[in-house]
Coordinates of C-alpha atoms in Angstrom, one line a residue:
Chain A
M1392 CA 27.8 96.1 120.3
S1393 CA 27.1 92.5 119.6
M1394 CA 29.4 90.6 117.3
H1395 CA 26.8 90.1 114.5
G1396 CA 25.8 93.8 115.0
V1397 CA 29.4 94.7 114.2
L1398 CA 29.5 92.4 111.2
F1399 CA 26.3 94.0 109.8
R1400 CA 27.9 97.5 110.4
I1401 CA 31.0 96.4 108.5
Y1402 CA 29.0 94.9 105.6
R1403 CA 26.4 97.6 105.3
P1404 CA 28.4 99.8 103.0
I1405 CA 28.9 96.8 100.7
I1406 CA 25.3 95.4 100.8
I1407 CA 23.5 98.6 100.0
P1408 CA 25.3 99.6 96.7
F1409 CA 25.2 95.9 95.7
A1410 CA 21.4 95.8 96.2
V1411 CA 21.0 99.0 94.3
I1412 CA 23.0 97.7 91.3
L1413 CA 21.0 94.4 91.4
V1414 CA 17.6 96.1 91.3
T1415 CA 18.7 98.5 88.6
V1416 CA 20.0 95.7 86.4
D1417 CA 16.9 93.6 86.9
L1418 CA 14.5 96.4 86.2
S1419 CA 16.5 97.5 83.1
I1420 CA 16.6 94.0 81.5
T1421 CA 13.0 93.2 82.4
A1422 CA 11.9 96.5 80.9
L1423 CA 13.9 95.9 77.8
I1424 CA 12.3 92.4 77.3
V1425 CA 8.8 93.6 78.1
G1426 CA 9.4 96.6 75.8
G1427 CA 10.6 94.4 73.0
N1428 CA 8.3 91.4 73.3
G1429 CA 5.4 93.0 75.1
E1430 CA 5.7 90.4 77.8
I1431 CA 8.1 88.2 79.7
G1432 CA 7.6 84.4 80.2
F1433 CA 9.9 83.8 83.1
S1434 CA 11.1 85.4 86.3
M1435 CA 14.2 87.6 85.7
W1436 CA 14.4 88.3 89.4
L1437 CA 14.6 84.7 90.2
V1438 CA 17.5 84.3 87.8
L1439 CA 19.4 87.4 88.9
A1440 CA 18.6 87.8 92.6
G1441 CA 18.5 84.0 93.0
S1442 CA 22.1 83.5 91.9
A1443 CA 23.3 86.9 93.3
A1444 CA 22.2 85.9 96.7
K1445 CA 24.0 82.6 96.6
Y1446 CA 27.3 83.9 95.1
W1447 CA 27.3 87.0 97.3
L1448 CA 27.0 84.8 100.4
L1449 CA 29.7 82.5 99.1
V1450 CA 32.0 85.6 98.9
V1451 CA 30.9 86.7 102.4
G1452 CA 31.7 83.3 103.7
I1453 CA 35.2 83.7 102.3
M1454 CA 35.6 87.2 103.5
L1455 CA 34.6 86.3 107.0
V1456 CA 37.6 84.1 107.2
V1457 CA 40.1 86.0 105.2
M1458 CA 39.3 89.5 106.4
Q1459 CA 37.2 89.6 109.5
L1460 CA 38.6 86.8 111.7
R1461 CA 41.9 88.6 112.5
V1462 CA 40.2 91.9 113.0
F1463 CA 38.0 90.5 115.7
V1464 CA 40.8 88.6 117.3
A1465 CA 43.0 91.7 117.2
N1466 CA 40.2 93.6 118.9
G1467 CA 40.0 91.2 121.8
R1468 CA 37.6 88.4 120.8
T1469 CA 38.2 84.7 120.8
R1470 CA 37.9 82.7 117.7
R1471 CA 34.9 80.9 119.2
E1472 CA 33.2 84.2 119.9
F1473 CA 33.8 85.2 116.4
L1474 CA 32.4 82.0 115.1
A1475 CA 29.3 82.4 117.1
G1476 CA 28.8 86.0 116.0
A1477 CA 29.5 85.0 112.4
G1478 CA 27.0 82.2 112.7
V1479 CA 24.2 84.5 113.8
F1480 CA 25.2 87.0 111.1
G1481 CA 25.3 84.3 108.5
L1482 CA 21.9 82.9 109.5
I1483 CA 20.2 86.3 109.5
A1484 CA 21.9 87.2 106.2
S1485 CA 20.9 83.9 104.5
V1486 CA 17.3 84.1 105.8
T1487 CA 17.0 87.8 104.7
F1488 CA 18.5 87.2 101.3
A1489 CA 16.3 84.2 100.6
A1490 CA 13.3 86.1 101.8
I1491 CA 14.2 89.0 99.4
V1492 CA 14.5 86.6 96.5
V1493 CA 11.0 85.2 97.2
L1494 CA 9.3 88.5 98.0
G1495 CA 10.9 90.1 95.0
H1496 CA 9.6 87.3 92.8
G1497 CA 6.1 87.8 94.2
L1498 CA 6.3 91.6 93.7
E1499 CA 7.7 91.1 90.2
G1500 CA 4.6 89.0 89.3
V1501 CA 2.2 91.6 90.7
V1502 CA 3.9 94.5 88.9
L1503 CA 4.1 92.5 85.6
E1504 CA 0.4 91.7 85.8
A1505 CA -0.4 95.4 86.5
V1506 CA 1.5 96.6 83.4
G1507 CA 0.2 93.7 81.4
G1508 CA 3.6 92.2 80.7
R1509 CA 3.2 88.8 82.3
G1510 CA 3.7 86.1 79.7
D1511 CA 2.3 82.6 79.6
G1512 CA 5.1 80.7 81.1
Y1513 CA 5.7 83.1 84.0
P1514 CA 5.8 81.3 87.4
V1515 CA 3.0 83.1 89.3
L1516 CA 3.6 82.9 93.0
S1517 CA 0.8 82.3 95.4
V1518 CA 1.3 83.1 99.1
G1519 CA 1.6 79.4 99.8
G1520 CA 4.0 79.1 97.0
M1521 CA 6.2 81.7 98.6
L1522 CA 6.8 79.5 101.6
G1523 CA 7.7 76.6 99.3
E1524 CA 10.1 78.7 97.3
F1525 CA 11.7 80.1 100.5
G1526 CA 12.1 76.5 101.6
Q1527 CA 14.1 75.9 98.4
V1528 CA 16.1 79.2 98.3
F1529 CA 17.1 79.4 102.0
P1530 CA 18.9 76.1 102.2
E1531 CA 20.8 77.1 99.1
T1532 CA 21.9 80.6 100.4
I1533 CA 23.1 79.1 103.7
A1534 CA 24.9 76.2 101.9
Y1535 CA 26.8 78.6 99.7
M1536 CA 27.9 80.7 102.6
I1537 CA 29.2 77.7 104.6
S1538 CA 30.9 76.4 101.4
G1539 CA 32.7 79.7 101.0
A1540 CA 33.7 79.8 104.7
L1541 CA 35.0 76.2 104.7
V1542 CA 37.0 76.5 101.5
A1543 CA 38.6 79.8 102.7
A1544 CA 39.3 78.2 106.1
G1545 CA 41.2 75.3 104.5
F1546 CA 43.6 77.7 102.7
Y1547 CA 43.8 79.9 105.8
R1548 CA 44.9 77.2 108.0
W1549 CA 47.0 74.9 105.9
R1550 CA 49.4 74.8 103.0
P1551 CA 47.8 75.2 99.5
W1552 CA 47.7 71.5 98.6
I1553 CA 45.8 70.7 101.8
G1554 CA 43.6 73.7 101.1
V1555 CA 42.7 72.1 97.7
V1556 CA 41.7 68.9 99.5
V1557 CA 39.6 70.8 101.9
M1558 CA 38.1 72.8 99.0
V1559 CA 36.6 69.6 97.6
G1560 CA 34.8 68.9 100.8
G1561 CA 33.9 72.6 101.2
A1562 CA 32.1 72.5 97.8
I1563 CA 29.8 69.7 98.9
P1564 CA 27.1 71.8 100.6
A1565 CA 26.7 74.1 97.6
L1566 CA 26.7 71.3 95.1
V1567 CA 24.2 69.2 97.1
A1568 CA 21.9 72.2 97.6
D1569 CA 22.1 73.2 94.0
G1570 CA 21.6 69.6 92.8
L1571 CA 18.7 68.7 95.0
L1572 CA 16.9 72.0 95.6
G1573 CA 18.0 74.2 92.7
I1574 CA 15.1 75.9 90.8
D1575 CA 15.2 77.3 87.3
E1576 CA 13.9 80.5 85.9
F1577 CA 10.4 79.0 85.9
G1578 CA 10.6 78.3 89.6
V1579 CA 10.7 74.5 89.0
M1580 CA 12.8 72.2 91.1
V1581 CA 15.4 70.6 88.8
A1582 CA 15.9 67.4 90.8
R1583 CA 13.3 64.6 91.1
L1584 CA 13.9 63.8 94.8
P1585 CA 10.9 64.4 97.1
Y1586 CA 11.3 67.8 98.8
P1587 CA 11.6 66.6 102.4
A1588 CA 14.4 64.2 101.5
A1589 CA 16.2 66.8 99.4
L1590 CA 15.9 69.4 102.2
A1591 CA 17.1 66.9 104.9
L1592 CA 20.1 65.9 102.7
S1593 CA 21.0 69.5 101.9
L1594 CA 20.8 70.7 105.5
A1595 CA 22.7 67.7 106.7
A1596 CA 25.6 68.5 104.2
T1597 CA 25.5 72.2 105.3
A1598 CA 25.5 71.3 109.0
L1599 CA 28.5 68.9 108.6
A1600 CA 30.5 71.5 106.7
G1601 CA 29.6 74.0 109.4
L1602 CA 31.0 71.7 112.1
A1603 CA 34.1 71.1 110.0
F1604 CA 34.5 74.8 109.6
H1605 CA 34.2 75.3 113.4
R1606 CA 36.9 72.6 114.0
V1607 CA 39.3 74.2 111.4
I1608 CA 39.0 77.7 112.8
S1609 CA 38.5 77.3 116.5
G1610 CA 42.2 77.0 117.3
V1611 CA 43.8 78.4 114.2
A1612 CA 46.9 80.7 114.3
I1613 CA 46.0 84.3 113.2
R1614 CA 48.0 84.9 110.1
R1615 CA 50.2 88.0 109.5
T1616 CA 49.5 90.1 106.6
A1617 CA 52.3 90.6 104.2
G1618 CA 53.7 94.1 104.5
Chain B
M797 CA 69.6 114.5 131.6
F798 CA 70.4 110.9 132.3
D799 CA 72.9 108.5 130.7
D800 CA 72.9 104.8 131.0
R801 CA 76.4 104.4 132.5
S802 CA 74.9 104.1 136.0
P803 CA 71.5 103.3 137.4
I804 CA 69.1 106.2 136.7
Y805 CA 67.7 106.1 140.3
L806 CA 71.2 107.1 141.5
Q807 CA 71.4 109.9 139.0
I808 CA 68.0 111.2 140.1
A809 CA 69.1 111.1 143.7
D810 CA 72.4 112.9 142.9
G811 CA 70.5 115.5 140.9
I812 CA 68.2 116.3 143.7
K813 CA 71.0 116.3 146.2
N814 CA 72.8 118.8 144.1
D815 CA 69.7 121.0 143.9
V816 CA 69.4 120.9 147.7
L817 CA 73.1 121.7 148.1
S818 CA 72.9 124.6 145.7
G819 CA 69.8 126.0 147.3
A820 CA 67.6 125.5 144.2
L821 CA 65.5 123.3 146.5
K822 CA 64.8 124.9 149.9
E823 CA 64.2 123.2 153.1
D824 CA 60.6 122.0 153.6
E825 CA 59.9 122.8 149.9
Q826 CA 57.8 120.2 148.1
V827 CA 59.6 118.3 145.3
M828 CA 57.9 117.0 142.1
S829 CA 55.8 113.9 142.4
T830 CA 57.3 110.8 140.9
N831 CA 54.8 110.9 138.1
Q832 CA 55.5 114.5 137.3
Y833 CA 59.2 113.7 137.4
A834 CA 58.8 110.7 135.2
A835 CA 56.7 112.7 132.6
F836 CA 59.1 115.6 132.7
Y837 CA 62.3 113.5 132.2
R838 CA 60.6 110.8 130.1
I839 CA 61.6 108.0 132.3
N840 CA 59.7 105.1 133.9
P841 CA 57.9 106.2 137.0
A842 CA 59.1 103.1 138.9
T843 CA 62.7 104.2 138.3
A844 CA 61.8 107.7 139.5
A845 CA 60.1 106.3 142.6
K846 CA 63.2 104.3 143.4
G847 CA 65.3 107.4 143.3
F848 CA 62.9 109.3 145.6
A849 CA 62.7 106.3 147.9
Q850 CA 66.5 106.3 148.2
L851 CA 66.4 110.0 149.2
V852 CA 63.7 109.3 151.8
D853 CA 65.9 106.5 153.2
E854 CA 68.9 108.8 153.4
G855 CA 66.8 111.5 155.1
V856 CA 67.1 114.1 152.3
L857 CA 63.4 114.0 151.7
Y858 CA 60.4 113.2 153.9
K859 CA 56.9 112.1 153.0
K860 CA 53.6 113.7 154.0
R861 CA 51.0 111.1 153.5
G862 CA 48.6 112.0 150.7
I863 CA 50.4 115.3 149.9
G864 CA 53.8 114.5 148.6
M865 CA 57.5 114.7 149.4
F866 CA 59.4 117.6 150.9
V867 CA 63.0 118.5 151.5
S868 CA 64.1 117.6 155.0
P869 CA 64.9 120.7 157.2
D870 CA 68.4 119.4 157.9
A871 CA 69.0 117.9 154.5
R872 CA 71.4 120.6 153.3
E873 CA 73.6 120.5 156.3
K874 CA 73.8 116.7 156.3
L875 CA 74.6 116.6 152.6
R876 CA 77.3 119.3 153.0
A877 CA 78.9 117.4 155.9
A878 CA 78.9 114.2 153.9
R879 CA 80.2 115.9 150.8
R880 CA 82.9 117.7 152.7
E881 CA 84.1 114.4 154.1
R882 CA 84.2 112.9 150.6
F883 CA 85.8 116.0 149.1
F884 CA 89.3 115.0 150.2
T885 CA 89.1 111.4 149.3
E886 CA 87.2 111.8 146.0
V887 CA 88.5 115.1 144.7
V888 CA 91.8 116.1 146.3
D889 CA 93.5 112.7 146.6
P890 CA 93.0 111.7 142.9
M891 CA 94.2 115.2 142.0
L892 CA 97.4 114.8 144.1
A893 CA 97.9 111.4 142.5
E894 CA 97.7 112.9 139.1
A895 CA 100.0 115.8 140.1
K896 CA 102.5 113.2 141.3
R897 CA 102.4 111.3 138.0
V898 CA 103.1 114.5 136.0
G899 CA 105.6 115.9 138.4
I900 CA 103.7 118.9 139.9
G901 CA 104.6 119.6 143.5
V902 CA 102.2 120.5 146.2
D903 CA 103.7 124.0 146.5
E904 CA 102.9 124.6 142.9
I905 CA 99.3 123.5 143.4
V906 CA 98.9 125.7 146.4
R907 CA 100.3 128.7 144.5
H908 CA 97.9 128.0 141.7
V909 CA 94.9 127.6 144.0
G910 CA 95.9 130.8 145.8
G911 CA 96.1 132.7 142.5
A912 CA 92.7 131.4 141.4
R913 CA 91.3 132.8 144.6
Chain C
M560 CA 50.5 88.2 137.2
I561 CA 51.1 86.9 133.7
E562 CA 53.0 83.6 133.8
L563 CA 54.6 81.9 130.8
R564 CA 55.6 78.3 131.6
D565 CA 57.9 76.3 129.3
L566 CA 56.4 78.2 126.4
T567 CA 57.4 76.7 123.1
V568 CA 56.3 77.9 119.6
R569 CA 57.1 75.8 116.5
Y570 CA 56.6 76.3 112.8
G571 CA 56.8 72.9 111.3
S572 CA 60.2 71.6 112.4
T573 CA 61.5 75.2 113.2
V574 CA 61.5 76.0 116.9
A575 CA 60.9 79.7 117.2
V576 CA 60.5 79.9 121.0
D577 CA 62.1 77.2 123.1
G578 CA 60.8 76.6 126.6
V579 CA 60.6 80.1 127.9
S580 CA 59.3 80.6 131.4
L581 CA 58.7 84.1 132.6
D582 CA 56.8 85.8 135.4
L583 CA 55.5 89.2 134.4
P584 CA 53.9 91.2 137.3
T585 CA 51.2 93.4 135.8
G586 CA 51.2 97.2 135.6
K587 CA 54.8 97.6 134.4
I588 CA 56.3 98.7 131.1
Y589 CA 58.5 95.9 129.7
G590 CA 61.0 96.1 126.9
L591 CA 61.4 93.0 124.8
L592 CA 64.7 92.9 123.1
G593 CA 66.3 90.4 120.8
R594 CA 68.0 90.2 117.4
N595 CA 66.0 89.4 114.3
G596 CA 64.8 85.9 114.4
S597 CA 65.3 85.6 118.1
G598 CA 61.6 84.7 118.6
K599 CA 60.2 88.0 119.8
T600 CA 57.1 88.1 117.6
S601 CA 56.5 84.4 118.1
L602 CA 56.6 84.8 121.9
L603 CA 54.2 87.7 121.7
S604 CA 51.9 85.8 119.4
A605 CA 51.6 83.0 121.9
L606 CA 51.3 85.5 124.8
A607 CA 48.4 87.2 123.0
S608 CA 46.8 83.9 122.1
Y609 CA 47.2 84.6 118.4
R610 CA 48.9 81.2 118.2
R611 CA 48.4 78.1 120.4
P612 CA 51.8 77.2 121.9
A613 CA 53.2 73.9 120.8
R614 CA 54.1 73.2 124.4
G615 CA 53.7 75.1 127.7
S616 CA 51.2 77.7 128.8
V617 CA 50.3 81.3 129.2
R618 CA 48.3 82.1 132.3
F619 CA 46.7 85.3 133.5
D620 CA 46.1 85.3 137.2
G621 CA 46.1 81.5 137.0
A622 CA 43.7 81.2 134.1
D623 CA 44.8 79.7 130.8
A624 CA 44.8 82.4 128.2
F625 CA 44.1 80.6 125.0
E626 CA 40.6 81.2 123.7
N627 CA 39.7 82.7 127.1
P628 CA 37.2 85.5 126.4
A629 CA 37.9 87.4 129.7
V630 CA 41.7 87.3 128.9
M631 CA 41.3 88.2 125.3
R632 CA 39.1 91.2 126.1
Q633 CA 42.0 92.6 128.2
T634 CA 44.6 91.9 125.6
C635 CA 45.6 94.2 122.7
F636 CA 48.4 93.0 120.5
V637 CA 49.5 95.4 117.7
R638 CA 51.7 93.6 115.2
D639 CA 54.1 95.5 113.0
T640 CA 52.0 94.4 109.9
L641 CA 48.7 95.5 111.6
D642 CA 45.6 93.3 111.6
V643 CA 43.5 95.5 109.4
N644 CA 42.3 95.2 105.9
D645 CA 44.0 97.2 103.1
S646 CA 40.7 98.3 101.6
E647 CA 39.5 99.9 104.8
R648 CA 39.8 103.6 105.6
V649 CA 41.6 104.8 108.8
R650 CA 38.3 106.0 110.3
G651 CA 36.7 102.6 109.5
V652 CA 39.4 100.7 111.3
L653 CA 39.1 103.0 114.4
A654 CA 35.3 102.6 114.3
V655 CA 35.5 98.8 114.5
A656 CA 38.0 99.1 117.4
G657 CA 35.5 101.4 119.1
W658 CA 32.7 98.9 118.7
L659 CA 34.7 95.9 119.9
R660 CA 37.1 97.3 122.5
P661 CA 35.5 97.7 126.0
A662 CA 37.7 100.5 127.2
W663 CA 38.2 102.3 123.8
D664 CA 38.6 106.1 124.3
H665 CA 37.2 107.7 121.2
D666 CA 38.4 111.2 122.0
Y667 CA 41.9 110.1 122.8
A668 CA 42.0 108.2 119.5
A669 CA 41.0 111.3 117.7
R670 CA 43.7 113.4 119.5
L671 CA 46.3 110.8 118.6
V672 CA 45.2 110.8 115.0
D673 CA 45.8 114.5 115.0
L674 CA 49.1 114.2 116.7
F675 CA 50.4 111.7 114.2
E676 CA 48.9 113.7 111.3
L677 CA 46.9 110.7 110.0
D678 CA 44.2 111.4 107.5
P679 CA 41.1 109.5 108.7
R680 CA 39.7 109.3 105.1
K681 CA 42.8 107.6 103.8
R682 CA 42.7 103.9 102.9
I683 CA 45.1 101.6 104.7
S684 CA 46.7 100.6 101.3
A685 CA 47.6 104.3 100.8
L686 CA 49.4 104.7 104.1
S687 CA 53.2 104.9 104.3
R688 CA 55.1 102.5 106.6
G689 CA 55.4 105.3 109.2
Q690 CA 51.7 106.1 109.0
R691 CA 50.8 102.4 109.4
S692 CA 53.0 102.4 112.6
A693 CA 51.2 105.5 113.7
L694 CA 47.9 103.8 113.2
G695 CA 49.2 100.9 115.2
A696 CA 50.2 103.3 118.0
V697 CA 46.7 104.8 118.0
L698 CA 45.0 101.3 118.1
G699 CA 47.3 100.2 120.9
L700 CA 47.0 103.3 123.1
A701 CA 43.4 104.2 122.7
S702 CA 42.3 100.5 123.4
R703 CA 43.5 101.1 127.0
A704 CA 43.8 97.3 127.3
P705 CA 45.2 96.0 130.6
L706 CA 47.8 94.1 128.6
T707 CA 49.0 96.1 125.6
I708 CA 51.6 94.6 123.4
L709 CA 53.3 96.7 120.7
D710 CA 55.5 94.8 118.3
E711 CA 58.0 97.2 116.7
T712 CA 55.3 99.9 116.5
Y713 CA 57.8 102.5 115.3
L714 CA 58.9 101.1 111.9
G715 CA 59.1 103.9 109.4
M716 CA 58.2 106.6 111.9
D717 CA 60.5 109.6 111.7
A718 CA 62.3 111.0 114.8
V719 CA 59.5 113.4 115.6
A720 CA 56.7 110.8 115.3
R721 CA 58.7 108.4 117.5
S722 CA 59.3 111.0 120.1
N723 CA 55.6 111.8 120.1
F724 CA 54.8 108.2 120.4
Y725 CA 57.1 107.6 123.4
R726 CA 55.8 110.7 125.2
E727 CA 52.2 109.7 124.6
L728 CA 52.8 106.2 125.7
L729 CA 54.4 107.3 129.0
A730 CA 51.8 110.1 129.6
D731 CA 48.9 107.7 129.1
Y732 CA 50.5 105.0 131.1
L733 CA 50.9 107.4 134.0
V734 CA 47.2 108.2 134.0
H735 CA 46.0 104.7 133.1
P736 CA 48.6 102.3 134.5
R737 CA 48.6 98.9 132.7
T738 CA 51.0 96.2 131.5
I739 CA 52.7 97.4 128.3
I740 CA 55.2 95.2 126.4
L741 CA 57.2 97.0 123.7
S742 CA 59.4 95.0 121.4
T743 CA 62.1 97.1 119.8
H744 CA 65.5 97.3 118.2
L745 CA 65.9 101.0 119.1
I746 CA 67.2 100.3 122.6
E747 CA 68.9 103.6 123.4
E748 CA 65.8 105.5 122.4
V749 CA 63.3 103.9 124.7
A750 CA 65.2 102.1 127.4
D751 CA 64.4 104.9 129.8
L752 CA 60.7 104.0 129.6
F753 CA 61.2 100.3 130.5
E754 CA 60.9 99.2 134.1
R755 CA 62.1 95.8 133.1
V756 CA 63.9 94.4 130.1
I757 CA 63.5 90.9 128.6
I758 CA 66.1 89.7 126.2
L759 CA 65.5 86.7 123.9
D760 CA 68.3 85.0 122.0
H761 CA 67.7 82.1 119.6
G762 CA 64.3 81.5 121.1
R763 CA 65.5 81.2 124.6
L764 CA 65.3 83.6 127.5
L765 CA 68.6 85.3 128.0
L766 CA 67.8 87.8 130.6
H767 CA 64.9 89.4 132.5
E768 CA 66.0 92.2 134.8
E769 CA 65.1 95.6 136.1
T770 CA 66.3 98.0 133.4
D771 CA 68.1 100.1 136.0
E772 CA 70.1 97.1 137.1
L773 CA 71.5 96.9 133.6
R774 CA 72.8 100.4 133.6
G775 CA 76.4 100.2 134.7
R776 CA 76.2 96.5 135.0
G777 CA 79.2 96.0 132.8
I778 CA 82.5 97.7 132.6
T779 CA 85.3 98.0 130.0
V780 CA 88.8 97.7 131.3
T781 CA 91.8 98.8 129.1
G782 CA 95.5 98.6 129.8
P783 CA 98.5 96.3 129.7
A784 CA 97.4 92.8 128.9
A785 CA 98.7 91.2 132.1
A786 CA 97.2 93.9 134.3
V787 CA 93.8 93.6 132.6
E788 CA 93.8 89.9 133.0
A789 CA 94.7 90.1 136.6
F790 CA 92.0 92.6 137.2
A791 CA 89.4 90.6 135.4
G792 CA 90.0 87.7 137.8
G793 CA 87.2 85.2 137.4
H794 CA 84.5 87.7 136.3
P795 CA 82.5 86.8 133.2
V796 CA 84.0 88.3 130.1
L797 CA 81.5 89.7 127.6
G798 CA 84.0 90.7 124.9
E799 CA 87.7 91.4 124.5
Q800 CA 90.2 92.7 121.9
S801 CA 93.9 93.2 121.8
L802 CA 96.2 95.6 120.0
G803 CA 99.9 95.0 120.6
G804 CA 100.3 94.7 124.3
V805 CA 97.1 96.6 125.1
R806 CA 94.1 94.6 126.0
A807 CA 90.5 95.8 126.4
M808 CA 88.0 93.5 128.2
T809 CA 84.3 94.0 128.7
L810 CA 83.3 92.4 132.0
D811 CA 79.8 91.5 133.3
W812 CA 80.7 92.9 136.7
R813 CA 80.0 96.1 138.6
P814 CA 83.2 96.8 140.5
E815 CA 83.3 98.7 143.8
P816 CA 85.0 102.2 143.8
A817 CA 87.8 100.6 145.8
D818 CA 88.3 98.1 142.9
I819 CA 88.4 100.9 140.4
A820 CA 90.9 102.8 142.5
R821 CA 93.1 99.7 142.7
G822 CA 92.8 99.3 138.9
E823 CA 93.7 102.9 138.2
A824 CA 96.7 102.6 140.4
A825 CA 97.8 99.7 138.3
G826 CA 97.5 101.8 135.2
L827 CA 94.1 100.6 134.0
T828 CA 91.4 102.8 132.5
F829 CA 87.7 102.1 132.8
G830 CA 84.8 102.8 130.5
P831 CA 81.1 102.4 131.0
V832 CA 78.9 99.8 129.2
G833 CA 75.5 101.1 128.3
I834 CA 72.4 98.9 127.9
Q835 CA 72.8 98.8 124.1
D836 CA 76.4 97.8 124.4
L837 CA 75.5 95.2 127.0
F838 CA 72.8 93.8 124.7
I839 CA 75.3 93.7 121.8
H840 CA 77.9 91.8 123.9
L841 CA 75.3 89.4 125.3
T842 CA 73.7 88.5 121.9
S843 CA 76.6 88.8 119.5
P844 CA 78.1 85.7 118.0
S845 CA 81.5 87.5 117.5
K846 CA 83.0 85.8 120.5
R847 CA 82.4 82.5 118.8
L848 CA 83.8 83.8 115.6
E849 CA 87.0 84.9 117.4
A850 CA 87.3 81.4 118.9
I851 CA 87.1 79.9 115.4
R852 CA 89.8 82.2 114.1

């Protein structure tokens, strides 16, 4: 089985319940608001799923280093092989999560309109708008994942105080992506920078952090677990 | 079983020689393979193989290619001859030395042995 | 052939393994012995590429091992702490091994799980020390890796489990010969399985010998002090003690029967030195202590 295939098999039992909880919470809150006010003026899905996708991938980035690296090395894979597999896994996961955020937003708009609960301020998403929104969400999801991985790698490889220093650098992709590409519950970009420039800066920060992560991990000693 | 006071391969060789002498292993009878022997006695197969190789060198066993190892037709006779030779130097002489230390005469020993018979 | 050349492992300023060079022909069972802190686990970590050596190299058939996919694929290193996650279940750990290990034998793993009475549904965090070791034994054996390294994979196992483990290890080795390295403190229990023994002491290689060569390699001579000393001649002394005029010396020497006869004639008695005793004599600091007194 391919490395990323194994990673998906490992994470499947975690992803599915997580998605079920997310959808349940989103539907419940939206139903409550629509039930109370008769309508909703923003995208609850964008709020919940948008942040869930980012933070979940941040945690996945951490877990890849803390939990999966040694399992793969212990089962006969090199660190570089693991990094390549984790890279493919991370890319697919980031794209999928971003796509789910955007498609869910679109679906939410259609359903709200059908039940007559779509308020005035609600960010209606056209098909073209979907692509634009994906272009904002995806750089964020991948940035968070790389941030999580690099922060964890610093602590994995070095003593805590060096880990703290690395953590500051590791936070950069997430901060840059949030600051330049972040969107609010109305689907509006918070920053004023033109999109192409914001995208380029965010991807550059993520790519640099990714390279740093590769350097930190590619020769690292596999830690013993206490016990 | 084996102890670690002397090399196991020598203990293996001695054990099989004793079986040949006692008749437990007949001439031209197949002996266990080294792997069977290793698994049975829980020892490293290379150690077992060394013991068997020693016996082949000494002519106690012979190999049939692809089949296994067998007791040489003249093994028992050769072993008996060798042991008989060693009997006096290794068994009787030390006994006589001990008898001398504790003051037992040869006559007394002969009487004792005669009585035992 | 696995070659260690001048292998050195450091943790900060602490030297755990100090310039060890070893040639390990493949297909044998090796016993790695050494006292606590002698560098066994550090040596094995470098051998299995879990850790890049500070100096020196590990080569498999001439190829450098570190981050070498072909070598890693053939290596299985089971540490006493196990490289699994506490939140996993036993069957999950085995499933991952099955997905990643090229020669994993699923049925054999299931048989071993039965043999060791492991509950596949149990979480790793709920396993006892002995059950963790048993899981390590399953991972190590069912991987069928050409180089299998088991680092004290018996901790907490009871006598029955250990006996089962040794029997399975030997039985599987006979059918699937491979290089197996066992590190252990239970020398007397497993020495019969080792074709060769490696002893580390203070991070250095003390000895690498055929196990059978160590059996009866030493001898203990007891008797009147003068006679014992005369008999000992120039042979290396591993240990000695005196009580009144009686002296006992452990010598690193295998005397001929004629020597023994001569000694016995002079009133000396002889005792054997087993592998464990030999190990204790070779690695014990008591000689130094006696010198200080």
